[in-house]
PDB file of C-alpha atoms in Angstrom:
ATOM      1  CA  UNK A1246     -46.845 -69.008 -47.353  1.00 54.00           C
ATOM      2  CA  UNK A1247     -47.622 -71.669 -50.169  1.00 59.00           C
ATOM      3  CA  UNK A1248     -50.674 -71.657 -52.178  1.00 58.00           C
ATOM      4  CA  UNK A1249     -54.016 -72.298 -50.054  1.00 60.00           C
ATOM      5  CA  UNK A1250     -51.635 -73.085 -46.965  1.00 63.00           C
ATOM      6  CA  UNK A1251     -53.079 -71.942 -43.608  1.00 68.00           C
ATOM      7  CA  UNK A1252     -51.218 -69.126 -41.848  1.00 65.00           C
ATOM      8  CA  UNK A1253     -50.519 -71.181 -38.958  1.00 70.00           C
ATOM      9  CA  UNK A1254     -49.038 -73.973 -41.144  1.00 77.00           C
ATOM     10  CA  UNK A1255     -46.881 -71.569 -42.745  1.00 74.00           C
ATOM     11  CA  UNK A1256     -45.762 -70.227 -39.111  1.00 75.00           C
ATOM     12  CA  UNK A1257     -44.884 -73.687 -38.017  1.00 82.00           C
ATOM     13  CA  UNK A1258     -42.818 -74.575 -40.885  1.00 81.00           C
ATOM     14  CA  UNK A1259     -40.563 -71.276 -40.337  1.00 78.00           C
ATOM     15  CA  UNK A1260     -40.005 -72.368 -36.613  1.00 83.00           C
ATOM     16  CA  UNK A1261     -39.086 -75.739 -37.866  1.00 87.00           C
ATOM     17  CA  UNK A1262     -36.620 -74.179 -40.426  1.00 82.00           C
ATOM     18  CA  UNK A1263     -35.250 -71.796 -37.985  1.00 81.00           C
ATOM     19  CA  UNK A1264     -34.269 -74.786 -35.382  1.00 85.00           C
ATOM     20  CA  UNK A1265     -32.647 -76.444 -38.190  1.00 85.00           C
ATOM     21  CA  UNK A1266     -30.846 -73.345 -39.085  1.00 82.00           C
ATOM     22  CA  UNK A1267     -32.597 -72.768 -42.240  1.00 85.00           C
ATOM     23  CA  UNK A1268     -33.461 -69.181 -43.499  1.00 84.00           C
ATOM     24  CA  UNK A1269     -36.980 -68.250 -42.901  1.00 84.00           C
ATOM     25  CA  UNK A1270     -39.137 -66.050 -45.184  1.00 83.00           C
ATOM     26  CA  UNK A1271     -42.299 -63.855 -44.667  1.00 80.00           C
ATOM     27  CA  UNK A1272     -44.081 -62.104 -47.720  1.00 81.00           C
ATOM     28  CA  UNK A1273     -46.624 -59.311 -47.426  1.00 83.00           C
ATOM     29  CA  UNK A1274     -48.476 -58.629 -50.454  1.00 81.00           C
ATOM     30  CA  UNK A1275     -50.901 -56.045 -51.589  1.00 82.00           C
ATOM     31  CA  UNK A1276     -52.275 -56.517 -55.488  1.00 80.00           C
ATOM     32  CA  UNK A1277     -49.081 -57.139 -57.090  1.00 79.00           C
ATOM     33  CA  UNK A1278     -46.587 -55.059 -54.926  1.00 84.00           C
ATOM     34  CA  UNK A1279     -45.114 -57.460 -52.275  1.00 87.00           C
ATOM     35  CA  UNK A1280     -42.092 -57.491 -49.906  1.00 89.00           C
ATOM     36  CA  UNK A1281     -40.507 -60.454 -48.878  1.00 88.00           C
ATOM     37  CA  UNK A1282     -38.677 -60.454 -45.252  1.00 87.00           C
ATOM     38  CA  UNK A1283     -35.683 -63.088 -44.414  1.00 86.00           C
ATOM     39  CA  UNK A1284     -33.457 -63.504 -41.388  1.00 85.00           C
ATOM     40  CA  UNK A1285     -30.898 -65.143 -43.811  1.00 83.00           C
ATOM     41  CA  UNK A1286     -27.631 -64.176 -45.492  1.00 87.00           C
ATOM     42  CA  UNK A1287     -27.562 -61.834 -48.734  1.00 88.00           C
ATOM     43  CA  UNK A1288     -26.202 -64.864 -50.624  1.00 90.00           C
ATOM     44  CA  UNK A1289     -29.624 -66.476 -49.491  1.00 89.00           C
ATOM     45  CA  UNK A1290     -31.898 -63.592 -50.221  1.00 89.00           C
ATOM     46  CA  UNK A1291     -30.520 -63.492 -53.890  1.00 90.00           C
ATOM     47  CA  UNK A1292     -31.292 -67.339 -54.061  1.00 90.00           C
ATOM     48  CA  UNK A1293     -34.619 -66.766 -53.143  1.00 88.00           C
ATOM     49  CA  UNK A1294     -34.858 -63.825 -55.492  1.00 90.00           C
ATOM     50  CA  UNK A1295     -33.725 -65.934 -58.319  1.00 90.00           C
ATOM     51  CA  UNK A1296     -36.320 -68.767 -57.471  1.00 89.00           C
ATOM     52  CA  UNK A1297     -38.989 -66.325 -56.929  1.00 88.00           C
ATOM     53  CA  UNK A1298     -38.490 -64.902 -60.763  1.00 89.00           C
ATOM     54  CA  UNK A1299     -38.432 -68.459 -61.711  1.00 90.00           C
ATOM     55  CA  UNK A1300     -41.649 -69.261 -60.255  1.00 87.00           C
ATOM     56  CA  UNK A1301     -43.447 -66.179 -61.773  1.00 86.00           C
ATOM     57  CA  UNK A1302     -42.123 -67.055 -64.836  1.00 89.00           C
ATOM     58  CA  UNK A1303     -43.383 -70.474 -64.958  1.00 90.00           C
ATOM     59  CA  UNK A1304     -46.272 -70.564 -63.030  1.00 86.00           C
ATOM     60  CA  UNK A1305     -47.643 -67.289 -63.689  1.00 84.00           C
ATOM     61  CA  UNK A1306     -46.063 -66.189 -67.094  1.00 88.00           C
ATOM     62  CA  UNK A1307     -45.001 -62.730 -65.323  1.00 87.00           C
ATOM     63  CA  UNK A1308     -41.620 -61.300 -64.985  1.00 88.00           C
ATOM     64  CA  UNK A1309     -39.903 -60.138 -62.012  1.00 85.00           C
ATOM     65  CA  UNK A1310     -38.112 -56.696 -62.934  1.00 82.00           C
ATOM     66  CA  UNK A1311     -34.844 -57.669 -61.511  1.00 78.00           C
ATOM     67  CA  UNK A1312     -33.430 -53.778 -61.804  1.00 79.00           C
ATOM     68  CA  UNK A1313     -36.690 -52.693 -59.820  1.00 80.00           C
ATOM     69  CA  UNK A1314     -36.455 -55.673 -57.164  1.00 85.00           C
ATOM     70  CA  UNK A1315     -33.927 -54.641 -54.210  1.00 86.00           C
ATOM     71  CA  UNK A1316     -32.359 -56.542 -51.380  1.00 89.00           C
ATOM     72  CA  UNK A1317     -31.828 -54.193 -48.823  1.00 88.00           C
ATOM     73  CA  UNK A1318     -31.199 -54.548 -44.860  1.00 86.00           C
ATOM     74  CA  UNK A1319     -34.362 -53.464 -42.783  1.00 82.00           C
ATOM     75  CA  UNK A1320     -32.484 -50.972 -41.001  1.00 82.00           C
ATOM     76  CA  UNK A1321     -31.712 -49.033 -44.095  1.00 87.00           C
ATOM     77  CA  UNK A1322     -35.698 -48.864 -45.027  1.00 88.00           C
ATOM     78  CA  UNK A1323     -37.377 -49.089 -48.254  1.00 89.00           C
ATOM     79  CA  UNK A1324     -40.432 -47.691 -49.882  1.00 91.00           C
ATOM     80  CA  UNK A1325     -43.715 -49.790 -50.080  1.00 90.00           C
ATOM     81  CA  UNK A1326     -47.256 -48.501 -50.913  1.00 91.00           C
ATOM     82  CA  UNK A1327     -46.209 -44.982 -50.617  1.00 92.00           C
ATOM     83  CA  UNK A1328     -44.549 -45.253 -47.210  1.00 92.00           C
ATOM     84  CA  UNK A1329     -41.128 -45.546 -45.983  1.00 92.00           C
ATOM     85  CA  UNK A1330     -40.697 -48.654 -43.952  1.00 91.00           C
ATOM     86  CA  UNK A1331     -37.595 -48.585 -41.775  1.00 90.00           C
ATOM     87  CA  UNK A1332     -36.724 -50.628 -38.816  1.00 88.00           C
ATOM     88  CA  UNK A1333     -36.128 -48.299 -35.726  1.00 87.00           C
ATOM     89  CA  UNK A1334     -35.683 -48.544 -31.906  1.00 86.00           C
ATOM     90  CA  UNK A1335     -38.955 -47.971 -29.895  1.00 83.00           C
ATOM     91  CA  UNK A1336     -38.832 -44.846 -27.902  1.00 80.00           C
ATOM     92  CA  UNK A1337     -41.140 -46.610 -25.578  1.00 80.00           C
ATOM     93  CA  UNK A1338     -39.868 -50.159 -24.958  1.00 85.00           C
ATOM     94  CA  UNK A1339     -36.378 -49.750 -26.368  1.00 85.00           C
ATOM     95  CA  UNK A1340     -36.823 -52.522 -28.989  1.00 87.00           C
ATOM     96  CA  UNK A1341     -36.186 -52.815 -32.428  1.00 86.00           C
ATOM     97  CA  UNK A1342     -39.574 -52.154 -34.385  1.00 83.00           C
ATOM     98  CA  UNK A1343     -40.795 -51.600 -37.939  1.00 84.00           C
ATOM     99  CA  UNK A1344     -41.850 -48.062 -38.227  1.00 88.00           C
ATOM    100  CA  UNK A1345     -43.833 -46.410 -41.072  1.00 90.00           C
ATOM    101  CA  UNK A1346     -42.905 -42.536 -42.211  1.00 93.00           C
ATOM    102  CA  UNK A1347     -44.188 -40.402 -44.956  1.00 95.00           C
ATOM    103  CA  UNK A1348     -41.259 -40.117 -47.516  1.00 95.00           C
ATOM    104  CA  UNK A1349     -39.650 -36.906 -48.100  1.00 94.00           C
ATOM    105  CA  UNK A1350     -40.188 -37.349 -51.719  1.00 95.00           C
ATOM    106  CA  UNK A1351     -43.987 -37.507 -50.970  1.00 96.00           C
ATOM    107  CA  UNK A1352     -43.990 -34.334 -49.227  1.00 96.00           C
ATOM    108  CA  UNK A1353     -42.184 -32.333 -51.827  1.00 97.00           C
ATOM    109  CA  UNK A1354     -44.777 -33.898 -54.739  1.00 96.00           C
ATOM    110  CA  UNK A1355     -47.593 -33.055 -52.539  1.00 97.00           C
ATOM    111  CA  UNK A1356     -46.132 -29.264 -52.061  1.00 97.00           C
ATOM    112  CA  UNK A1357     -45.567 -28.966 -55.562  1.00 97.00           C
ATOM    113  CA  UNK A1358     -49.024 -30.303 -56.814  1.00 96.00           C
ATOM    114  CA  UNK A1359     -50.860 -28.044 -54.513  1.00 97.00           C
ATOM    115  CA  UNK A1360     -48.412 -24.980 -55.397  1.00 96.00           C
ATOM    116  CA  UNK A1361     -49.244 -25.385 -58.962  1.00 96.00           C
ATOM    117  CA  UNK A1362     -52.877 -25.786 -58.310  1.00 95.00           C
ATOM    118  CA  UNK A1363     -52.994 -22.456 -56.314  1.00 96.00           C
ATOM    119  CA  UNK A1364     -50.880 -20.700 -58.847  1.00 94.00           C
ATOM    120  CA  UNK A1365     -53.057 -21.796 -61.557  1.00 95.00           C
ATOM    121  CA  UNK A1366     -56.269 -20.668 -60.032  1.00 94.00           C
ATOM    122  CA  UNK A1367     -57.452 -17.664 -61.496  1.00 94.00           C
ATOM    123  CA  UNK A1368     -58.011 -14.678 -59.147  1.00 93.00           C
ATOM    124  CA  UNK A1369     -61.407 -14.007 -60.545  1.00 93.00           C
ATOM    125  CA  UNK A1370     -62.572 -17.029 -58.613  1.00 94.00           C
ATOM    126  CA  UNK A1371     -63.957 -16.766 -54.714  1.00 95.00           C
ATOM    127  CA  UNK A1372     -61.779 -18.296 -52.139  1.00 95.00           C
ATOM    128  CA  UNK A1373     -64.766 -20.757 -51.589  1.00 95.00           C
ATOM    129  CA  UNK A1374     -64.026 -22.167 -54.924  1.00 96.00           C
ATOM    130  CA  UNK A1375     -60.087 -22.523 -54.258  1.00 96.00           C
ATOM    131  CA  UNK A1376     -60.906 -24.354 -50.951  1.00 96.00           C
ATOM    132  CA  UNK A1377     -63.516 -26.817 -52.527  1.00 96.00           C
ATOM    133  CA  UNK A1378     -60.435 -27.588 -55.202  1.00 96.00           C
ATOM    134  CA  UNK A1379     -58.356 -28.280 -52.130  1.00 97.00           C
ATOM    135  CA  UNK A1380     -59.939 -29.893 -49.306  1.00 96.00           C
ATOM    136  CA  UNK A1381     -60.371 -33.553 -51.204  1.00 96.00           C
ATOM    137  CA  UNK A1382     -56.762 -33.652 -51.808  1.00 96.00           C
ATOM    138  CA  UNK A1383     -56.083 -32.713 -47.906  1.00 96.00           C
ATOM    139  CA  UNK A1384     -58.819 -34.981 -46.853  1.00 94.00           C
ATOM    140  CA  UNK A1385     -57.434 -37.978 -48.749  1.00 94.00           C
ATOM    141  CA  UNK A1386     -53.598 -37.349 -48.122  1.00 95.00           C
ATOM    142  CA  UNK A1387     -54.388 -36.888 -44.351  1.00 94.00           C
ATOM    143  CA  UNK A1388     -56.484 -40.189 -44.496  1.00 93.00           C
ATOM    144  CA  UNK A1389     -53.747 -42.158 -46.259  1.00 94.00           C
ATOM    145  CA  UNK A1390     -50.650 -41.127 -44.084  1.00 94.00           C
ATOM    146  CA  UNK A1391     -52.219 -40.959 -40.969  1.00 92.00           C
ATOM    147  CA  UNK A1392     -50.579 -44.001 -39.827  1.00 91.00           C
ATOM    148  CA  UNK A1393     -47.221 -42.846 -40.010  1.00 92.00           C
ATOM    149  CA  UNK A1394     -44.813 -42.180 -37.138  1.00 91.00           C
ATOM    150  CA  UNK A1395     -44.309 -38.334 -36.772  1.00 89.00           C
ATOM    151  CA  UNK A1396     -47.599 -37.565 -39.082  1.00 92.00           C
ATOM    152  CA  UNK A1397     -48.548 -34.936 -36.667  1.00 92.00           C
ATOM    153  CA  UNK A1398     -45.478 -32.792 -37.148  1.00 93.00           C
ATOM    154  CA  UNK A1399     -45.666 -33.302 -40.802  1.00 95.00           C
ATOM    155  CA  UNK A1400     -49.230 -32.810 -41.002  1.00 95.00           C
ATOM    156  CA  UNK A1401     -48.578 -29.424 -38.622  1.00 94.00           C
ATOM    157  CA  UNK A1402     -45.671 -28.268 -41.129  1.00 95.00           C
ATOM    158  CA  UNK A1403     -48.137 -28.782 -44.001  1.00 96.00           C
ATOM    159  CA  UNK A1404     -50.945 -26.848 -42.391  1.00 95.00           C
ATOM    160  CA  UNK A1405     -48.724 -23.657 -41.601  1.00 94.00           C
ATOM    161  CA  UNK A1406     -47.321 -24.051 -45.239  1.00 96.00           C
ATOM    162  CA  UNK A1407     -50.953 -24.223 -46.928  1.00 95.00           C
ATOM    163  CA  UNK A1408     -52.008 -21.226 -44.783  1.00 95.00           C
ATOM    164  CA  UNK A1409     -49.249 -19.190 -46.465  1.00 94.00           C
ATOM    165  CA  UNK A1410     -49.781 -20.431 -49.679  1.00 95.00           C
ATOM    166  CA  UNK A1411     -53.286 -19.513 -49.586  1.00 96.00           C
ATOM    167  CA  UNK A1412     -52.706 -16.196 -48.207  1.00 95.00           C
ATOM    168  CA  UNK A1413     -49.972 -15.124 -50.822  1.00 95.00           C
ATOM    169  CA  UNK A1414     -53.307 -15.842 -53.356  1.00 96.00           C
ATOM    170  CA  UNK A1415     -55.741 -13.775 -51.407  1.00 95.00           C
ATOM    171  CA  UNK A1416     -53.109 -11.048 -51.673  1.00 95.00           C
ATOM    172  CA  UNK A1417     -52.584 -11.172 -55.193  1.00 94.00           C
ATOM    173  CA  UNK A1418     -56.516 -11.366 -55.773  1.00 95.00           C
ATOM    174  CA  UNK A1419     -56.948  -8.382 -53.223  1.00 95.00           C
ATOM    175  CA  UNK A1420     -53.852  -6.368 -54.109  1.00 93.00           C
ATOM    176  CA  UNK A1421     -55.273  -2.899 -52.523  1.00 92.00           C
ATOM    177  CA  UNK A1422     -56.271  -4.482 -49.263  1.00 93.00           C
ATOM    178  CA  UNK A1423     -53.963  -4.993 -46.228  1.00 93.00           C
ATOM    179  CA  UNK A1424     -52.775  -8.164 -44.829  1.00 91.00           C
ATOM    180  CA  UNK A1425     -54.584  -7.473 -41.456  1.00 89.00           C
ATOM    181  CA  UNK A1426     -57.849  -6.802 -43.704  1.00 91.00           C
ATOM    182  CA  UNK A1427     -57.488  -9.862 -45.495  1.00 91.00           C
ATOM    183  CA  UNK A1428     -57.182 -12.005 -42.344  1.00 89.00           C
ATOM    184  CA  UNK A1429     -59.869 -10.369 -40.212  1.00 88.00           C
ATOM    185  CA  UNK A1430     -62.181 -11.089 -43.503  1.00 90.00           C
ATOM    186  CA  UNK A1431     -61.445 -14.393 -44.290  1.00 92.00           C
ATOM    187  CA  UNK A1432     -60.297 -15.430 -41.029  1.00 88.00           C
ATOM    188  CA  UNK A1433     -62.234 -13.553 -38.184  1.00 69.00           C
ATOM    189  CA  UNK A1434     -58.748 -13.046 -36.886  1.00 58.00           C
ATOM    190  CA  UNK A1435     -58.367  -9.659 -35.174  1.00 50.00           C
ATOM    191  CA  UNK A1436     -55.368 -10.319 -32.767  1.00 56.00           C
ATOM    192  CA  UNK A1437     -52.690 -11.526 -35.433  1.00 48.00           C
ATOM    193  CA  UNK A1438     -53.450 -15.410 -34.794  1.00 53.00           C
ATOM    194  CA  UNK A1439     -53.283 -18.054 -37.506  1.00 59.00           C
ATOM    195  CA  UNK A1440     -56.593 -19.557 -38.049  1.00 80.00           C
ATOM    196  CA  UNK A1441     -58.646 -20.989 -40.772  1.00 90.00           C
ATOM    197  CA  UNK A1442     -59.194 -19.369 -44.296  1.00 94.00           C
ATOM    198  CA  UNK A1443     -63.036 -19.557 -44.745  1.00 92.00           C
ATOM    199  CA  UNK A1444     -65.234 -17.720 -47.113  1.00 92.00           C
ATOM    200  CA  UNK A1445     -68.945 -17.722 -45.894  1.00 90.00           C
ATOM    201  CA  UNK A1446     -69.630 -21.303 -44.667  1.00 91.00           C
ATOM    202  CA  UNK A1447     -66.653 -22.960 -46.717  1.00 93.00           C
ATOM    203  CA  UNK A1448     -63.470 -23.513 -44.745  1.00 93.00           C
ATOM    204  CA  UNK A1449     -60.353 -25.267 -45.401  1.00 94.00           C
ATOM    205  CA  UNK A1450     -59.650 -28.415 -43.729  1.00 93.00           C
ATOM    206  CA  UNK A1451     -56.380 -28.844 -41.610  1.00 94.00           C
ATOM    207  CA  UNK A1452     -53.994 -31.808 -42.225  1.00 94.00           C
ATOM    208  CA  UNK A1453     -53.795 -32.152 -38.472  1.00 91.00           C
ATOM    209  CA  UNK A1454     -57.459 -32.775 -37.813  1.00 88.00           C
ATOM    210  CA  UNK A1455     -58.488 -36.122 -36.669  1.00 77.00           C
ATOM    211  CA  UNK A1456     -55.191 -36.831 -35.378  1.00 80.00           C
ATOM    212  CA  UNK A1457     -53.127 -39.732 -36.085  1.00 80.00           C
ATOM    213  CA  UNK A1458     -53.552 -43.630 -35.880  1.00 81.00           C
ATOM    214  CA  UNK A1459     -52.048 -47.056 -35.220  1.00 77.00           C
ATOM    215  CA  UNK A1460     -52.569 -49.291 -38.049  1.00 70.00           C
ATOM    216  CA  UNK A1461     -54.999 -51.798 -36.605  1.00 66.00           C
ATOM    217  CA  UNK A1462     -53.644 -55.262 -37.212  1.00 63.00           C
ATOM    218  CA  UNK A1463     -56.398 -57.426 -38.373  1.00 59.00           C
ATOM    219  CA  UNK A1464     -54.877 -61.079 -39.152  1.00 56.00           C
ATOM    220  CA  UNK A1465     -57.211 -62.081 -41.883  1.00 52.00           C
ATOM    221  CA  UNK A1466     -59.911 -60.047 -41.208  1.00 56.00           C
ATOM    222  CA  UNK A1467     -59.797 -58.131 -44.239  1.00 57.00           C
ATOM    223  CA  UNK A1468     -63.269 -57.666 -45.906  1.00 57.00           C
ATOM    224  CA  UNK A1469     -63.614 -58.351 -49.577  1.00 53.00           C
ATOM    225  CA  UNK A1470     -67.230 -56.688 -50.178  1.00 55.00           C
ATOM    226  CA  UNK A1471     -68.096 -58.710 -53.091  1.00 54.00           C
ATOM    227  CA  UNK A1472     -70.066 -61.487 -50.746  1.00 52.00           C
ATOM    228  CA  UNK A1473     -73.606 -61.632 -50.914  1.00 53.00           C
ATOM    229  CA  UNK A1474     -74.281 -62.276 -47.229  1.00 59.00           C
ATOM    230  CA  UNK A1475     -72.450 -59.719 -44.833  1.00 55.00           C
ATOM    231  CA  UNK A1476     -71.170 -62.686 -42.452  1.00 56.00           C
ATOM    232  CA  UNK A1477     -69.071 -63.837 -45.257  1.00 51.00           C
ATOM    233  CA  UNK A1478     -67.282 -60.467 -46.166  1.00 51.00           C
ATOM    234  CA  UNK A1479     -64.436 -61.808 -44.116  1.00 52.00           C
ATOM    235  CA  UNK A1480     -62.554 -64.938 -45.027  1.00 50.00           C
ATOM    236  CA  UNK A1481     -63.586 -68.159 -43.296  1.00 51.00           C
ATOM    237  CA  UNK A1482     -61.534 -68.188 -40.088  1.00 48.00           C
ATOM    238  CA  UNK A1483     -61.026 -65.024 -40.084  1.00 46.00           C
ATOM    239  CA  UNK A1484     -62.043 -64.580 -36.392  1.00 47.00           C
ATOM    240  CA  UNK A1485     -58.977 -66.971 -35.261  1.00 45.00           C
ATOM    241  CA  UNK A1486     -56.359 -64.945 -35.041  1.00 39.00           C
ATOM    242  CA  UNK A1487     -53.053 -66.752 -35.899  1.00 38.00           C
ATOM    243  CA  UNK A1488     -49.834 -65.208 -33.997  1.00 37.00           C
ATOM    244  CA  UNK A1489     -49.757 -61.492 -34.335  1.00 36.00           C
ATOM    245  CA  UNK A1490     -47.487 -59.772 -36.630  1.00 36.00           C
ATOM    246  CA  UNK A1491     -45.657 -58.749 -33.837  1.00 37.00           C
ATOM    247  CA  UNK A1492     -44.592 -62.288 -32.769  1.00 36.00           C
ATOM    248  CA  UNK A1493     -43.579 -63.136 -36.295  1.00 35.00           C
ATOM    249  CA  UNK A1494     -41.384 -59.909 -36.537  1.00 38.00           C
ATOM    250  CA  UNK A1495     -39.573 -61.025 -33.274  1.00 37.00           C
ATOM    251  CA  UNK A1496     -39.209 -64.172 -34.516  1.00 37.00           C
ATOM    252  CA  UNK A1497     -37.894 -63.051 -37.680  1.00 37.00           C
TER     253      UNK A1497
END
C-alpha cells in the first residue's frame, strides 16, 4: 500500500498489475518488522528490495540491513515475530495455505530458560515459590503461541517435560523421601498417574490449558487504545471489511 492509500484501492491496483502481467506486492508490518509478499520472479524481488532500501533511506532516513533482509520462497518458510511461517497443503481442503509453527529454536530456548531457573532455585524455598516463578512464564508463552499449527502437540510435550523437571527438583529437595511419597504429597496421586504439581492452594499451570485458537482476521479493526472515545478505538471505516486475507493470498 502507498502512504494513506485505502486498502480497497491497493487491492484494485494489484488486480490491474496482475492483468497486465506485472508483479504484485503485499506487505505485512508490525512496528518496524515487516514482510513483503510477491508473485514475481527472483529478479523482480531483488529489484523491489533495492527500491525499498532506497525509499527508506531517502524518505525516512533509515537503513535497511541488506544482510538480514532475505528473499525466500514461501515453501521454504521464514521466521516472523517469533513464529515460523510456511506455506503447506491444508489437510482439510488440500489447498496451499500459510501456516504458523512454533520454531524449534524457541522451544529449545524456553526449555533452557526453565531449566536454568529450576536448577538455580534454592531447595530451601517451598514448591509454591517455585510454581509462582514458573506460572507467569507458562501463561505468557502459552498465550502467545496458541495460534500455531500443532501447538497442542508442542504444549503436551512441554507439560510432560515440565512435570519431570519439577519432579527432579523435589527429589533434590526431599532426598530421603521416596518418589511415590513425593507424588502423593504434592499431586494427590496414589495410582501412578501424572497429575498437577501443587503446594497447598498453589498449583502449576499447564501449557495445554485453554486449548489453541485460530488467529482472528480483523481487517482494519485493530484498536489503538489511545483515543478518548471508545467508539474511536478502531480506525475509521474499520467495519468495512475489505477483501479478506484469504482472498488476497489466493490472488497472490
